[in-house]
């Protein structure tokens, strides 16, 4: 047997005689016997090791080593050699931490897990209602999925984040695949809190029916500018209307049977020109059928709502299927007269168990030179703002994006009782302000004084409504002018915690002191220097003002009818 080399005691390069350890020193039953280290070679280049005051003792052989017996190479007695080392598995100190600490570690790695039960946003957020589009969504990267393999304690914590918000294509094939997956993995179903179903408005044609035949054109530039109508009449488009979408009844039944703990439901109807409506039933019912009931759903998000509900009967079917609904978000993809007229009939019929309502009628904030024709059709049939005010007595939080005027707050205050008012917050994003039809202009923009005066009337009406809306603690009214070069000058009004910011005048301040004596304005600016037309020769002065409040008369200097014009 030859000695081996280690960094501390390098052995010789040629075989040497091996010193045989006496058997009495290797007696297994003697716990006081220890391994005697070999003698230090005299040829080692390292200095002699200093002896420590505390002796180094080795672990007893009986508890550490498994020995095997071999014959020595010189024919001597048996030699004992270590076979393997028994290492006890040591648990990581990470898994000994409390479960709350491990939750915070995962929050730091993959994002904080927000609560599901809260309907309102946090106090530091600028919005009154939560944005359910990404509130419960976490990253689904492979690295995050592999965290579930760290330990048995981390597996449910990671899976809870991965399956907290799922999005499923509302076709028969996708729903069948999802049903099979969650049937085979039923332990994942309780983790799902937000189910999002999107109904496609396009479907790819089969390859044999979408062969595109390009006409013979020698000039390549002419081909790129050739409209679709000039191509061959027999050309086949690669997409068609979907024919395998689920009905709303099938989609709700899938949620009812698969996700018992889900509390947020999103329905996305899609958008296109002349979109198909989501069918509620496979066959038109001859009697009053009902959709599957989902009592666990408390929040409904409808994107592309025009494709989901277009009549009062559609609204009635969905509200009947969600008896415990508390929060409803409705988003329309594009402005239509039929959308405004549909919501005008729905607002007075909203059930009292819905306390949080957020409706977006228009998403585009470009400046308008005149009132569009579709809204003139709406104004000819009904006053949309008065119909919308009929839903306020039953609500606690209301958000709206679209066209509005001061009649909304006047009617909302008139329909509410100071003793039983429940409304706590209102958030309005103004697209345009409806004005009398005989007025010479109905355009939008902060350079139009007609629009500014209409915005002033809206703010003044909101302040006066605080007298009857006694529970109201938060009001935010804003207008976003994307075509103006200085966003800080856009008119807005904010009432929060008895403090006010934004547009003001003497009448507004006097009305606020009457209805809420404890409220105050944080800042009242008459007219900053940057609004002086004489200072506009220097472009840098236009962006210096960062005030929190502006008087109505300050916008007179921006009027297009004056001597200064801003494009």
Coordinates of C-alpha atoms in Angstrom, one line a residue:
X1 CA 0.0 0.0 0.0
X2 CA 1.3 3.5 -0.8
X3 CA 0.7 6.8 0.9
X4 CA -1.3 9.4 -0.8
X5 CA -0.5 13.1 -1.2
X6 CA -2.5 16.0 0.3
X7 CA -1.8 19.7 0.1
X8 CA -0.8 19.8 3.7
X9 CA 1.5 16.7 3.7
X10 CA 2.7 15.9 0.1
X11 CA 4.0 12.3 -0.1
X12 CA 7.1 11.1 -1.9
X13 CA 7.0 10.4 -5.6
X14 CA 8.4 6.9 -5.1
X15 CA 6.8 4.0 -3.2
X16 CA 8.0 3.7 0.4
X17 CA 7.5 1.2 3.1
X18 CA 4.2 1.5 4.9
X19 CA 4.0 1.6 8.6
X20 CA 1.4 -0.9 9.9
X21 CA -0.8 0.4 12.7
X22 CA -1.0 -2.1 15.6
X23 CA -4.3 -3.8 15.9
X24 CA -4.7 -2.8 19.5
X25 CA -5.0 0.8 18.4
X26 CA -7.8 0.0 16.0
X27 CA -9.9 -1.8 18.5
X28 CA -13.5 -0.8 17.6
X29 CA -14.9 -1.0 21.1
X30 CA -12.3 1.3 22.5
X31 CA -13.8 4.8 22.3
X32 CA -10.6 6.4 23.9
X33 CA -8.4 5.3 21.0
X34 CA -7.8 7.8 18.2
X35 CA -6.1 7.7 14.9
X36 CA -2.4 8.4 15.2
X37 CA -1.3 10.8 12.4
X38 CA 1.7 9.7 10.3
X39 CA 5.1 11.1 10.9
X40 CA 6.0 14.3 9.2
X41 CA 8.5 13.7 6.3
X42 CA 11.8 15.5 6.7
X43 CA 11.8 16.6 3.1
X44 CA 8.7 18.7 3.3
X45 CA 9.3 22.3 2.2
X46 CA 6.8 23.8 4.6
X47 CA 7.9 24.9 8.1
X48 CA 7.2 22.9 11.1
X49 CA 3.6 23.3 12.3
X50 CA 3.1 25.1 15.6
X51 CA 1.5 23.1 18.4
X52 CA -1.7 24.6 19.6
X53 CA -2.7 24.7 23.2
X54 CA -5.9 22.9 22.5
X55 CA -5.3 19.5 21.1
X56 CA -7.0 18.4 17.9
X57 CA -9.0 15.3 18.4
X58 CA -10.5 13.2 15.7
X59 CA -14.0 11.8 15.7
X60 CA -14.3 8.2 17.0
X61 CA -13.9 5.6 14.3
X62 CA -17.1 3.7 15.3
X63 CA -19.5 6.6 14.5
X64 CA -17.8 7.9 11.4
X65 CA -16.0 5.2 9.3
X66 CA -17.0 2.0 7.8
X67 CA -13.9 -0.2 7.6
X68 CA -13.0 -2.9 5.1
X69 CA -10.2 -5.5 5.6
X70 CA -7.6 -6.0 2.9
X71 CA -4.3 -7.9 2.7
X72 CA -1.2 -5.7 2.5
X73 CA 1.0 -5.9 -0.6
X74 CA 3.9 -7.4 1.2
X75 CA 1.9 -10.4 2.5
X76 CA 1.5 -9.1 6.0
X77 CA -1.5 -9.0 8.2
X78 CA -4.9 -7.5 7.3
X79 CA -5.1 -3.8 6.8
X80 CA -8.2 -1.7 7.6
X81 CA -9.2 1.1 5.2
X82 CA -12.1 3.5 5.3
X83 CA -14.9 2.5 2.8
X84 CA -17.3 5.5 3.0
X85 CA -18.2 8.4 5.1
X86 CA -21.7 8.6 6.6
X87 CA -22.9 12.2 6.4
X88 CA -26.2 13.0 8.1
X89 CA -28.5 15.3 6.0
X90 CA -28.6 18.8 7.4
X91 CA -31.7 20.9 6.9
X92 CA -31.2 24.4 5.6
X93 CA -31.8 27.1 8.3
X94 CA -34.1 28.8 5.7
X95 CA -36.8 26.2 6.2
X96 CA -36.8 26.7 9.9
X97 CA -38.0 30.3 9.6
X98 CA -41.7 31.1 10.2
X99 CA -44.0 30.8 7.3
X100 CA -44.6 34.5 7.3
X101 CA -40.9 35.2 6.8
X102 CA -40.8 32.7 3.9
X103 CA -43.8 34.5 2.3
X104 CA -41.9 37.8 2.4
X105 CA -38.9 36.2 0.8
X106 CA -41.1 35.0 -2.1
X107 CA -42.7 38.4 -2.3
X108 CA -39.2 39.9 -2.8
X109 CA -38.4 37.3 -5.5
X110 CA -41.6 37.2 -7.6
X111 CA -43.6 40.2 -6.4
X112 CA -45.9 41.0 -3.5
X113 CA -49.1 38.9 -3.3
X114 CA -51.9 41.4 -3.0
X115 CA -55.1 40.6 -1.1
X116 CA -58.2 39.5 -3.0
X117 CA -60.9 40.7 -0.7
X118 CA -60.1 44.5 -0.9
X119 CA -62.0 46.3 -3.7
X120 CA -60.5 49.7 -3.2
X121 CA -56.9 50.7 -4.0
X122 CA -54.3 51.4 -1.4
X123 CA -54.3 54.9 0.2
X124 CA -51.1 55.9 -1.6
X125 CA -52.5 55.0 -5.1
X126 CA -54.0 57.7 -7.3
X127 CA -57.0 55.6 -8.3
X128 CA -60.0 54.9 -6.0
X129 CA -60.7 51.4 -7.4
X130 CA -58.2 48.6 -8.1
X131 CA -57.0 47.8 -11.5
X132 CA -57.8 44.1 -11.8
X133 CA -55.9 43.7 -15.0
X134 CA -52.6 42.9 -13.2
X135 CA -53.4 43.0 -9.5
X136 CA -53.1 39.2 -9.0
X137 CA -50.8 38.4 -11.9
X138 CA -47.3 37.1 -11.2
X139 CA -44.4 36.2 -13.4
X140 CA -44.6 32.8 -15.1
X141 CA -41.0 32.5 -16.1
X142 CA -39.4 29.1 -15.8
X143 CA -37.1 30.3 -13.1
X144 CA -40.2 31.2 -10.9
X145 CA -41.8 27.8 -11.6
X146 CA -38.6 26.0 -10.5
X147 CA -38.9 27.7 -7.1
X148 CA -41.6 25.2 -6.3
X149 CA -38.9 22.5 -6.3
X150 CA -36.9 24.1 -3.5
X151 CA -38.9 22.5 -0.7
X152 CA -42.3 21.1 0.2
X153 CA -43.0 24.3 2.1
X154 CA -42.3 26.5 -0.9
X155 CA -44.3 24.4 -3.4
X156 CA -47.8 25.6 -2.3
X157 CA -46.6 29.1 -1.9
X158 CA -45.2 29.3 -5.4
X159 CA -48.1 27.5 -7.0
X160 CA -50.5 29.9 -5.3
X161 CA -48.7 32.8 -7.1
X162 CA -48.5 31.0 -10.5
X163 CA -52.2 30.0 -10.6
X164 CA -53.6 33.1 -8.8
X165 CA -54.6 34.7 -12.1
X166 CA -55.2 32.5 -15.2
X167 CA -56.3 33.5 -18.7
X168 CA -58.1 31.0 -20.9
X169 CA -59.2 31.3 -24.5
X170 CA -62.9 30.8 -24.6
X171 CA -63.0 28.2 -27.4
X172 CA -64.2 24.7 -27.1
X173 CA -60.7 23.2 -27.5
X174 CA -59.1 25.5 -25.0
X175 CA -61.8 25.0 -22.4
X176 CA -61.6 21.2 -22.8
X177 CA -57.8 21.2 -22.4
X178 CA -58.1 23.4 -19.3
X179 CA -60.8 21.1 -17.9
X180 CA -58.6 18.0 -18.4
X181 CA -55.6 19.7 -16.9
X182 CA -57.4 20.8 -13.7
X183 CA -59.1 17.5 -13.4
X184 CA -55.8 15.7 -13.3
X185 CA -54.3 18.4 -10.9
X186 CA -57.2 19.1 -8.6
X187 CA -54.9 20.4 -5.9
X188 CA -54.3 23.5 -8.1
X189 CA -58.0 24.5 -8.4
X190 CA -58.2 26.3 -5.0
X191 CA -55.3 28.5 -5.9
X192 CA -57.2 30.2 -8.8
X193 CA -58.7 33.5 -7.6
X194 CA -59.1 35.4 -10.9
X195 CA -60.4 33.7 -14.1
X196 CA -60.1 35.6 -17.4
X197 CA -61.9 34.3 -20.4
X198 CA -61.4 36.0 -23.8
X199 CA -63.6 35.3 -26.8
X200 CA -61.7 35.7 -30.0
X201 CA -63.2 37.7 -32.8
X202 CA -61.0 36.2 -35.6
X203 CA -60.2 32.7 -36.5
X204 CA -57.6 31.4 -38.9
X205 CA -58.8 29.7 -42.0
X206 CA -57.5 26.2 -43.0
X207 CA -54.4 26.3 -45.2
X208 CA -56.2 24.9 -48.2
X209 CA -58.8 27.8 -48.2
X210 CA -56.5 30.8 -47.7
X211 CA -54.2 30.7 -50.7
X212 CA -53.5 34.3 -51.7
X213 CA -53.1 35.0 -55.4
X214 CA -51.1 38.1 -56.1
X215 CA -51.8 39.9 -59.5
X216 CA -49.0 40.3 -61.9
X217 CA -47.3 43.6 -61.3
X218 CA -43.9 44.4 -62.7
X219 CA -43.3 47.5 -60.6
X220 CA -42.5 46.5 -57.0
X221 CA -43.5 49.9 -55.7
X222 CA -46.9 49.6 -57.3
X223 CA -47.4 46.3 -55.5
X224 CA -46.8 47.8 -52.1
X225 CA -49.3 50.6 -52.7
X226 CA -52.0 48.5 -54.4
X227 CA -55.1 48.5 -52.2
X228 CA -56.8 45.3 -51.3
X229 CA -59.8 46.1 -53.5
X230 CA -57.6 46.0 -56.7
X231 CA -56.4 42.5 -56.1
X232 CA -58.1 39.5 -57.8
X233 CA -61.7 39.1 -56.9
X234 CA -61.2 35.5 -55.9
X235 CA -58.5 36.3 -53.2
X236 CA -59.0 34.5 -49.9
X237 CA -58.2 36.2 -46.6
X238 CA -56.4 34.2 -44.0
X239 CA -58.9 35.0 -41.2
X240 CA -62.6 34.5 -40.7
X241 CA -65.2 34.9 -38.1
X242 CA -64.9 32.3 -35.3
X243 CA -67.1 29.3 -35.3
X244 CA -65.8 27.3 -32.3
X245 CA -66.2 29.9 -29.5
X246 CA -67.9 28.8 -26.3
X247 CA -71.2 30.3 -25.3
X248 CA -71.4 32.3 -22.2
X249 CA -73.4 29.5 -20.6
X250 CA -70.6 27.0 -21.3
X251 CA -67.9 29.3 -20.1
X252 CA -69.7 30.1 -16.8
X253 CA -70.4 26.4 -16.2
X254 CA -66.7 25.6 -16.7
X255 CA -65.9 28.2 -14.0
X256 CA -68.6 26.9 -11.7
X257 CA -67.4 23.3 -11.8
X258 CA -63.7 23.9 -11.8
X259 CA -62.8 26.9 -9.6
X260 CA -64.7 26.9 -6.3
X261 CA -62.5 29.6 -4.8
X262 CA -62.5 32.1 -7.7
X263 CA -63.8 35.5 -6.8
X264 CA -62.9 37.7 -9.8
X265 CA -64.2 37.0 -13.3
X266 CA -63.0 38.8 -16.5
X267 CA -64.9 38.5 -19.8
X268 CA -63.2 39.9 -22.8
X269 CA -65.4 40.3 -25.9
X270 CA -62.7 41.6 -28.2
X271 CA -63.0 44.4 -30.8
X272 CA -63.1 44.7 -34.5
X273 CA -65.3 46.3 -37.2
X274 CA -68.8 44.9 -36.9
X275 CA -67.8 42.4 -34.2
X276 CA -69.8 39.3 -33.4
X277 CA -71.6 39.2 -30.1
X278 CA -70.8 36.5 -27.6
X279 CA -73.7 34.1 -27.7
X280 CA -75.3 33.4 -24.3
X281 CA -76.8 30.1 -25.3
X282 CA -76.0 27.5 -27.9
X283 CA -79.7 27.4 -29.0
X284 CA -82.0 30.3 -28.7
X285 CA -84.1 29.4 -25.6
X286 CA -87.8 29.0 -26.0
X287 CA -88.4 29.7 -22.3
X288 CA -86.6 31.9 -19.8
X289 CA -83.4 29.9 -19.2
X290 CA -80.8 31.1 -16.7
X291 CA -77.1 31.1 -16.9
X292 CA -75.1 29.0 -14.3
X293 CA -75.0 30.7 -11.0
X294 CA -71.6 31.8 -9.6
X295 CA -72.3 32.9 -6.0
X296 CA -68.5 33.1 -5.2
X297 CA -67.8 35.8 -7.8
X298 CA -67.7 39.3 -6.3
X299 CA -65.9 41.2 -9.0
X300 CA -66.8 41.3 -12.8
X301 CA -64.6 42.9 -15.4
X302 CA -66.0 43.2 -18.9
X303 CA -63.6 44.3 -21.6
X304 CA -65.2 45.0 -25.0
X305 CA -68.5 45.1 -23.2
X306 CA -70.5 45.9 -26.4
X307 CA -69.9 42.3 -27.5
X308 CA -71.1 40.9 -24.2
X309 CA -74.2 42.8 -23.4
X310 CA -76.3 44.9 -25.9
X311 CA -79.8 44.7 -24.5
X312 CA -81.5 44.8 -21.1
X313 CA -82.1 41.1 -21.3
X314 CA -78.3 40.4 -21.6
X315 CA -77.7 42.6 -18.6
X316 CA -80.4 40.8 -16.6
X317 CA -79.0 37.3 -17.5
X318 CA -75.5 38.2 -16.3
X319 CA -76.7 39.9 -13.1
X320 CA -78.9 36.9 -12.3
X321 CA -75.9 34.6 -12.7
X322 CA -73.8 36.7 -10.3
X323 CA -76.1 37.2 -7.2
X324 CA -73.2 38.3 -4.9
X325 CA -71.6 40.7 -7.3
X326 CA -70.1 43.8 -5.5
X327 CA -67.8 45.4 -8.1
X328 CA -68.3 45.8 -11.8
X329 CA -65.8 47.2 -14.3
X330 CA -67.1 47.8 -17.8
X331 CA -64.9 48.9 -20.7
X332 CA -66.1 49.7 -24.2
X333 CA -63.4 49.3 -26.9
X334 CA -64.6 52.2 -29.1
X335 CA -67.2 55.0 -28.8
X336 CA -70.6 54.3 -30.3
X337 CA -74.1 55.9 -29.9
X338 CA -75.5 52.4 -29.1
X339 CA -73.0 52.0 -26.3
X340 CA -74.1 55.2 -24.6
X341 CA -77.8 54.4 -25.2
X342 CA -77.4 50.9 -23.8
X343 CA -75.7 52.1 -20.6
X344 CA -78.3 54.9 -20.3
X345 CA -81.0 52.1 -19.8
X346 CA -78.8 50.0 -17.6
X347 CA -77.7 52.7 -15.0
X348 CA -81.2 53.0 -13.4
X349 CA -81.5 49.2 -13.1
X350 CA -78.2 48.5 -11.4
X351 CA -78.9 46.2 -8.3
X352 CA -78.2 47.6 -4.9
X353 CA -75.7 44.9 -4.0
X354 CA -73.3 46.4 -6.5
X355 CA -71.4 49.1 -4.6
X356 CA -68.3 49.6 -6.8
X357 CA -68.9 50.7 -10.4
X358 CA -66.3 51.7 -13.0
X359 CA -67.4 52.4 -16.6
X360 CA -65.2 53.5 -19.4
X361 CA -67.1 54.7 -22.5
X362 CA -64.1 56.1 -24.4
X363 CA -60.4 55.4 -24.1
X364 CA -59.0 57.9 -26.6
X365 CA -58.1 61.4 -25.3
X366 CA -57.4 63.4 -28.5
X367 CA -58.7 66.9 -28.7
X368 CA -62.0 67.3 -30.6
X369 CA -62.7 70.3 -32.9
X370 CA -66.5 69.6 -32.6
X371 CA -68.9 67.2 -31.0
X372 CA -68.9 63.9 -33.0
X373 CA -72.1 62.9 -34.8
X374 CA -72.6 59.7 -32.8
X375 CA -73.1 61.7 -29.5
X376 CA -75.5 64.0 -31.2
X377 CA -77.7 61.0 -31.7
X378 CA -77.4 60.2 -28.0
X379 CA -78.3 63.7 -27.0
X380 CA -81.4 63.6 -29.3
X381 CA -82.8 60.7 -27.4
X382 CA -81.8 61.1 -23.8
X383 CA -79.6 63.1 -21.5
X384 CA -76.9 60.5 -20.6
X385 CA -75.6 62.4 -17.5
X386 CA -79.0 62.4 -15.8
X387 CA -79.5 58.7 -16.5
X388 CA -76.0 58.0 -15.0
X389 CA -76.9 59.9 -11.9
X390 CA -79.7 57.6 -11.1
X391 CA -77.3 54.9 -10.1
X392 CA -75.5 57.0 -7.4
X393 CA -77.8 56.4 -4.4
X394 CA -76.8 52.7 -4.2
X395 CA -73.0 53.1 -4.9
X396 CA -70.0 53.6 -2.6
X397 CA -67.3 54.1 -5.3
X398 CA -67.8 55.3 -8.8
X399 CA -65.4 55.7 -11.7
X400 CA -66.2 57.0 -15.1
X401 CA -64.4 57.9 -18.3
X402 CA -66.3 59.7 -21.1
X403 CA -68.5 62.7 -21.7
X404 CA -70.2 64.4 -18.8
X405 CA -71.5 67.8 -17.6
X406 CA -72.6 69.5 -14.3
X407 CA -76.0 67.9 -14.5
X408 CA -74.5 64.7 -13.2
X409 CA -73.6 66.1 -9.8
X410 CA -76.8 68.2 -9.6
X411 CA -79.0 65.1 -10.1
X412 CA -76.9 62.8 -8.0
X413 CA -77.2 65.2 -5.0
X414 CA -80.9 65.6 -5.6
X415 CA -81.5 61.8 -5.6
X416 CA -79.5 61.2 -2.5
X417 CA -80.3 61.7 1.2
X418 CA -77.7 63.1 3.5
X419 CA -78.7 60.6 6.2
X420 CA -78.5 57.5 3.9
X421 CA -75.9 58.5 1.3
X422 CA -73.3 55.7 0.7
X423 CA -71.1 57.3 -1.9
X424 CA -67.5 57.7 -0.7
X425 CA -65.4 58.3 -3.8
X426 CA -65.9 59.6 -7.4
X427 CA -63.2 59.6 -10.0
X428 CA -64.0 61.1 -13.4
X429 CA -61.8 61.3 -16.6
X430 CA -63.3 63.8 -18.9
X431 CA -63.3 63.2 -22.7
X432 CA -65.5 66.2 -23.4
X433 CA -68.2 68.2 -21.7
X434 CA -71.7 68.2 -23.2
X435 CA -73.1 71.7 -23.7
X436 CA -76.3 73.2 -25.0
X437 CA -76.8 72.4 -28.7
X438 CA -77.2 76.0 -29.6
X439 CA -73.7 76.9 -28.4
X440 CA -71.4 77.9 -31.2
X441 CA -68.6 75.5 -30.3
X442 CA -68.5 72.1 -28.6
X443 CA -64.8 71.5 -29.0
X444 CA -62.4 70.3 -26.2
X445 CA -59.0 71.6 -25.1
X446 CA -57.6 74.0 -22.6
X447 CA -57.2 76.7 -25.2
X448 CA -61.0 76.8 -25.7
X449 CA -62.6 79.0 -23.0
X450 CA -66.0 77.5 -23.7
X451 CA -64.6 74.2 -22.6
X452 CA -62.9 75.8 -19.5
X453 CA -66.1 77.4 -18.4
X454 CA -68.0 74.1 -18.8
X455 CA -65.2 72.4 -16.7
X456 CA -65.6 75.2 -14.1
X457 CA -69.3 74.5 -13.9
X458 CA -68.6 70.8 -13.4
X459 CA -66.2 71.5 -10.5
X460 CA -68.6 74.0 -8.9
X461 CA -71.4 71.5 -9.1
X462 CA -69.2 68.8 -7.5
X463 CA -68.4 71.1 -4.6
X464 CA -72.0 72.0 -4.0
X465 CA -73.0 68.3 -4.0
X466 CA -70.9 67.7 -0.9
X467 CA -73.8 69.1 1.1
X468 CA -76.1 66.2 0.4
X469 CA -73.4 63.5 -0.4
X470 CA -72.3 63.6 3.2
X471 CA -70.2 60.4 3.0
X472 CA -68.2 61.6 0.0
X473 CA -64.5 61.9 1.0
X474 CA -62.7 61.7 -2.4
X475 CA -63.4 63.5 -5.7
X476 CA -61.1 63.5 -8.6
X477 CA -62.0 65.2 -11.9
X478 CA -59.3 65.4 -14.6
X479 CA -59.0 66.2 -18.3
X480 CA -56.0 65.0 -20.3
X481 CA -55.1 67.1 -23.3
X482 CA -52.6 65.1 -25.3
X483 CA -52.3 67.7 -28.0
X484 CA -51.1 70.4 -25.6
X485 CA -47.4 70.9 -25.1
X486 CA -47.6 71.5 -21.3
X487 CA -49.5 68.7 -19.4
X488 CA -49.1 70.5 -16.1
X489 CA -51.6 73.1 -17.2
X490 CA -54.4 70.6 -17.9
X491 CA -57.5 71.4 -15.7
X492 CA -58.3 69.1 -12.8
X493 CA -59.9 69.1 -9.4
X494 CA -59.0 67.0 -6.4
X495 CA -60.8 66.8 -3.1
X496 CA -59.2 64.4 -0.6
X497 CA -59.0 64.4 3.2
X498 CA -60.7 67.8 3.4
X499 CA -58.1 69.4 1.2
X500 CA -58.5 70.7 -2.3
X501 CA -56.3 71.2 -5.3
X502 CA -56.8 72.2 -8.9
X503 CA -59.1 74.7 -10.6
X504 CA -60.7 77.3 -8.4
X505 CA -62.4 80.7 -8.4
X506 CA -64.1 82.8 -5.7
X507 CA -67.4 81.1 -6.0
X508 CA -66.0 77.6 -5.7
X509 CA -64.0 78.6 -2.5
X510 CA -67.1 80.2 -1.0
X511 CA -69.3 77.1 -1.7
X512 CA -66.7 74.8 -0.2
X513 CA -66.6 76.9 3.0
X514 CA -70.4 76.6 3.2
X515 CA -70.8 72.8 2.6
X516 CA -67.6 71.6 4.3
X517 CA -66.3 74.2 6.8
X518 CA -63.3 72.1 7.8
X519 CA -62.0 71.8 4.2
X520 CA -59.3 74.1 2.8
X521 CA -57.2 74.8 -0.3
X522 CA -53.6 73.9 -0.2
X523 CA -52.7 76.5 -2.7
X524 CA -54.5 79.3 -4.6
X525 CA -52.5 80.9 -7.4
X526 CA -53.9 83.9 -9.3
X527 CA -51.9 83.8 -12.5
X528 CA -48.3 82.6 -12.6
X529 CA -45.7 84.5 -14.6
X530 CA -45.5 81.7 -17.2
X531 CA -49.1 82.6 -18.2
X532 CA -48.1 86.1 -19.1
X533 CA -48.2 86.5 -22.9
X534 CA -45.2 88.8 -22.7
X535 CA -43.0 86.0 -21.2
X536 CA -43.8 83.5 -24.0
X537 CA -41.0 84.8 -26.2
X538 CA -38.7 82.6 -24.1
X539 CA -39.9 78.9 -24.6
X540 CA -38.3 77.8 -21.3
X541 CA -40.8 79.9 -19.3
X542 CA -43.7 77.7 -20.6
X543 CA -42.7 74.7 -18.5
X544 CA -41.5 76.4 -15.3
X545 CA -44.9 76.4 -13.6
X546 CA -45.5 73.4 -11.4
X547 CA -48.3 74.8 -9.2
X548 CA -51.0 72.7 -7.6
X549 CA -53.9 75.1 -8.3
X550 CA -54.9 77.5 -11.1
X551 CA -57.6 80.1 -11.2
X552 CA -60.1 80.0 -14.0
X553 CA -59.2 83.4 -15.3
X554 CA -55.6 82.2 -15.9
X555 CA -56.7 80.2 -19.0
X556 CA -57.9 83.4 -20.7
X557 CA -54.3 84.0 -21.9
X558 CA -54.4 80.6 -23.7
X559 CA -57.6 81.4 -25.5
X560 CA -57.3 80.9 -29.3
X561 CA -59.4 84.0 -29.9
X562 CA -56.8 86.2 -28.2
X563 CA -53.5 87.5 -29.5
X564 CA -51.6 84.3 -28.6
X565 CA -52.1 81.0 -30.4
X566 CA -50.7 77.7 -29.2
X567 CA -50.9 74.8 -31.7

